[in-house]
PDB file of C-alpha atoms in Angstrom:
ATOM      1  CA  VAL A   1     107.345 111.703 127.069  1.00  0.00           C
ATOM      2  CA  GLN A   2     106.780 114.586 124.677  1.00  0.00           C
ATOM      3  CA  LEU A   3     107.894 113.986 120.929  1.00  0.00           C
ATOM      4  CA  GLN A   4     108.764 116.470 118.276  1.00  0.00           C
ATOM      5  CA  ALA A   5     108.893 115.611 115.079  1.00  0.00           C
ATOM      6  CA  SER A   6     110.668 118.120 112.514  1.00  0.00           C
ATOM      7  CA  GLY A   7     112.334 118.050 108.703  1.00  0.00           C
ATOM      8  CA  GLY A   8     109.517 117.434 106.296  1.00  0.00           C
ATOM      9  CA  GLY A   9     109.420 119.357 102.946  1.00  0.00           C
ATOM     10  CA  LEU A  10     108.473 119.206  99.746  1.00  0.00           C
ATOM     11  CA  VAL A  11     111.377 117.349  97.376  1.00  0.00           C
ATOM     12  CA  GLN A  12     111.497 116.019  93.816  1.00  0.00           C
ATOM     13  CA  ALA A  13     111.352 112.405  93.537  1.00  0.00           C
ATOM     14  CA  GLY A  14     115.281 110.891  93.879  1.00  0.00           C
ATOM     15  CA  GLY A  15     116.085 113.578  96.726  1.00  0.00           C
ATOM     16  CA  SER A  16     116.640 113.028 100.348  1.00  0.00           C
ATOM     17  CA  LEU A  17     115.186 114.148 103.700  1.00  0.00           C
ATOM     18  CA  ARG A  18     116.071 113.293 106.956  1.00  0.00           C
ATOM     19  CA  LEU A  19     113.632 113.683 109.769  1.00  0.00           C
ATOM     20  CA  SER A  20     114.347 114.938 113.393  1.00  0.00           C
ATOM     21  CA  CYS A  21     112.022 113.896 116.713  1.00  0.00           C
ATOM     22  CA  VAL A  22     113.587 114.699 119.910  1.00  0.00           C
ATOM     23  CA  ALA A  23     111.989 113.075 122.852  1.00  0.00           C
ATOM     24  CA  SER A  24     111.694 114.847 126.698  1.00  0.00           C
ATOM     25  CA  GLY A  25     110.079 113.726 129.446  1.00  0.00           C
ATOM     26  CA  ARG A  26     111.753 110.523 130.073  1.00  0.00           C
ATOM     27  CA  THR A  27     115.236 108.325 129.531  1.00  0.00           C
ATOM     28  CA  PHE A  28     115.258 108.500 126.049  1.00  0.00           C
ATOM     29  CA  SER A  29     118.190 106.231 125.857  1.00  0.00           C
ATOM     30  CA  SER A  30     115.781 103.194 127.342  1.00  0.00           C
ATOM     31  CA  LEU A  31     113.082 104.245 124.764  1.00  0.00           C
ATOM     32  CA  GLY A  32     112.444 102.069 121.547  1.00  0.00           C
ATOM     33  CA  MET A  33     111.482 104.442 118.853  1.00  0.00           C
ATOM     34  CA  GLY A  34     109.776 104.491 115.920  1.00  0.00           C
ATOM     35  CA  TRP A  35     108.478 105.925 112.627  1.00  0.00           C
ATOM     36  CA  PHE A  36     105.063 105.632 110.887  1.00  0.00           C
ATOM     37  CA  ARG A  37     103.602 107.307 108.375  1.00  0.00           C
ATOM     38  CA  GLN A  38      99.837 107.809 107.092  1.00  0.00           C
ATOM     39  CA  ALA A  39      99.153 108.974 103.556  1.00  0.00           C
ATOM     40  CA  PRO A  40      95.923 110.714 102.498  1.00  0.00           C
ATOM     41  CA  GLY A  41      92.696 108.182 102.757  1.00  0.00           C
ATOM     42  CA  LYS A  42      95.377 105.590 104.149  1.00  0.00           C
ATOM     43  CA  GLU A  43      96.201 103.547 107.132  1.00  0.00           C
ATOM     44  CA  ARG A  44      99.435 104.716 109.253  1.00  0.00           C
ATOM     45  CA  GLU A  45     101.865 102.312 108.540  1.00  0.00           C
ATOM     46  CA  PHE A  46     104.998 101.571 110.116  1.00  0.00           C
ATOM     47  CA  VAL A  47     108.225 102.281 108.435  1.00  0.00           C
ATOM     48  CA  ALA A  48     111.329 102.278 110.752  1.00  0.00           C
ATOM     49  CA  ALA A  49     112.145 101.251 114.056  1.00  0.00           C
ATOM     50  CA  ILE A  50     115.465 101.558 116.622  1.00  0.00           C
ATOM     51  CA  GLY A  51     115.833  99.722 119.871  1.00  0.00           C
ATOM     52  CA  GLY A  52     118.033 101.562 122.731  1.00  0.00           C
ATOM     53  CA  THR A  53     120.566  99.303 121.759  1.00  0.00           C
ATOM     54  CA  GLY A  54     120.789 100.726 117.965  1.00  0.00           C
ATOM     55  CA  ASN A  55     119.129  97.764 116.808  1.00  0.00           C
ATOM     56  CA  THR A  56     116.041  98.205 113.562  1.00  0.00           C
ATOM     57  CA  ALA A  57     113.621  97.234 111.816  1.00  0.00           C
ATOM     58  CA  TYR A  58     112.271  98.237 108.299  1.00  0.00           C
ATOM     59  CA  LYS A  59     109.273  98.407 106.069  1.00  0.00           C
ATOM     60  CA  ASP A  60     110.087  95.939 103.073  1.00  0.00           C
ATOM     61  CA  SER A  61     109.790  98.575 100.858  1.00  0.00           C
ATOM     62  CA  VAL A  62     112.242 101.533 102.283  1.00  0.00           C
ATOM     63  CA  GLN A  63     114.568  98.898 102.726  1.00  0.00           C
ATOM     64  CA  GLY A  64     118.214 100.345 101.137  1.00  0.00           C
ATOM     65  CA  ARG A  65     116.543 104.075 101.062  1.00  0.00           C
ATOM     66  CA  ALA A  66     115.813 104.345 105.042  1.00  0.00           C
ATOM     67  CA  THR A  67     118.317 105.010 107.683  1.00  0.00           C
ATOM     68  CA  ILE A  68     116.986 105.259 111.150  1.00  0.00           C
ATOM     69  CA  SER A  69     119.753 106.233 113.663  1.00  0.00           C
ATOM     70  CA  ARG A  70     119.641 107.862 117.542  1.00  0.00           C
ATOM     71  CA  ASP A  71     121.605 110.029 119.637  1.00  0.00           C
ATOM     72  CA  ASN A  72     121.313 109.214 123.111  1.00  0.00           C
ATOM     73  CA  ALA A  73     122.991 112.185 124.096  1.00  0.00           C
ATOM     74  CA  LYS A  74     120.714 114.512 122.186  1.00  0.00           C
ATOM     75  CA  ASP A  75     117.524 112.634 123.059  1.00  0.00           C
ATOM     76  CA  THR A  76     116.702 112.462 118.615  1.00  0.00           C
ATOM     77  CA  VAL A  77     115.560 109.935 116.745  1.00  0.00           C
ATOM     78  CA  TYR A  78     116.393 110.738 112.338  1.00  0.00           C
ATOM     79  CA  LEU A  79     114.898 108.946 109.779  1.00  0.00           C
ATOM     80  CA  GLN A  80     116.745 109.901 106.655  1.00  0.00           C
ATOM     81  CA  MET A  81     115.325 108.804 103.397  1.00  0.00           C
ATOM     82  CA  ASN A  82     116.601 108.960 100.158  1.00  0.00           C
ATOM     83  CA  SER A  83     115.913 107.561  96.346  1.00  0.00           C
ATOM     84  CA  LEU A  84     112.668 109.557  97.706  1.00  0.00           C
ATOM     85  CA  LYS A  85     109.184 108.312  95.261  1.00  0.00           C
ATOM     86  CA  PRO A  86     105.803 109.643  95.346  1.00  0.00           C
ATOM     87  CA  GLU A  87     104.396 106.899  97.098  1.00  0.00           C
ATOM     88  CA  ASP A  88     106.786 108.476  99.969  1.00  0.00           C
ATOM     89  CA  THR A  89     104.059 111.488 100.836  1.00  0.00           C
ATOM     90  CA  ALA A  90     102.973 111.035 104.127  1.00  0.00           C
ATOM     91  CA  VAL A  91     102.448 112.617 107.387  1.00  0.00           C
ATOM     92  CA  TYR A  92     105.246 110.974 108.979  1.00  0.00           C
ATOM     93  CA  TYR A  93     105.198 110.525 112.967  1.00  0.00           C
ATOM     94  CA  CYS A  94     107.093 109.813 115.444  1.00  0.00           C
ATOM     95  CA  ALA A  95     106.648 107.565 117.847  1.00  0.00           C
ATOM     96  CA  ALA A  96     107.883 105.857 121.698  1.00  0.00           C
ATOM     97  CA  SER A  97     107.579 102.564 123.039  1.00  0.00           C
ATOM     98  CA  ARG A  98     108.724 101.498 126.455  1.00  0.00           C
ATOM     99  CA  THR A  99     108.494  97.806 125.633  1.00  0.00           C
ATOM    100  CA  SER A 100     109.329  97.210 122.094  1.00  0.00           C
ATOM    101  CA  ILE A 101     109.941  98.306 118.715  1.00  0.00           C
ATOM    102  CA  LEU A 102     107.346  95.723 116.645  1.00  0.00           C
ATOM    103  CA  PRO A 103     106.132  97.493 113.572  1.00  0.00           C
ATOM    104  CA  PHE A 104     102.782  98.005 115.570  1.00  0.00           C
ATOM    105  CA  ALA A 105     100.968 100.956 115.899  1.00  0.00           C
ATOM    106  CA  ASP A 106      99.404  99.698 119.458  1.00  0.00           C
ATOM    107  CA  GLN A 107     102.935  99.043 121.115  1.00  0.00           C
ATOM    108  CA  TYR A 108     103.591 102.628 120.994  1.00  0.00           C
ATOM    109  CA  ASP A 109     103.099 104.511 123.814  1.00  0.00           C
ATOM    110  CA  TYR A 110     104.182 108.131 123.151  1.00  0.00           C
ATOM    111  CA  TRP A 111     103.168 110.008 119.537  1.00  0.00           C
ATOM    112  CA  GLY A 112     104.246 113.049 118.069  1.00  0.00           C
ATOM    113  CA  GLN A 113     102.525 115.784 116.030  1.00  0.00           C
ATOM    114  CA  GLY A 114     103.735 114.203 112.958  1.00  0.00           C
ATOM    115  CA  THR A 115     106.062 116.299 109.644  1.00  0.00           C
ATOM    116  CA  LEU A 116     104.796 116.331 106.324  1.00  0.00           C
ATOM    117  CA  VAL A 117     106.798 114.903 103.265  1.00  0.00           C
ATOM    118  CA  THR A 118     105.368 115.867  99.998  1.00  0.00           C
ATOM    119  CA  VAL A 119     107.672 113.864  96.770  1.00  0.00           C
ATOM    120  CA  SER A 120     106.817 115.643  93.487  1.00  0.00           C
ATOM    121  CA  SER A 121     107.474 113.673  90.590  1.00  0.00           C
TER     122      SER A 121
END
């Protein structure tokens, strides 16, 4: 599975961004899809995930500000982030799992290259 993330950029605090991740190489609808992020000097952390049936999970600190969704016809997963804060600044990675949407990076089998989100104060 190849994953291509896009949609990052520079945004002011309080603004919004929508990240996209296009998958290829495997039946997309069968994959659990997740978004992780890594800020400078910090470990990669879970942000959100969505299963093949549309079930979702979120990191507590983005709950209510983030919405993960998928379009199986387009082999694409999205992460809509609203009310962005400077602490949301990170490289955002999409990932795919053959088995779950658990919030642990080692549960994911495939990773995209990342897209940088910078939130200015």
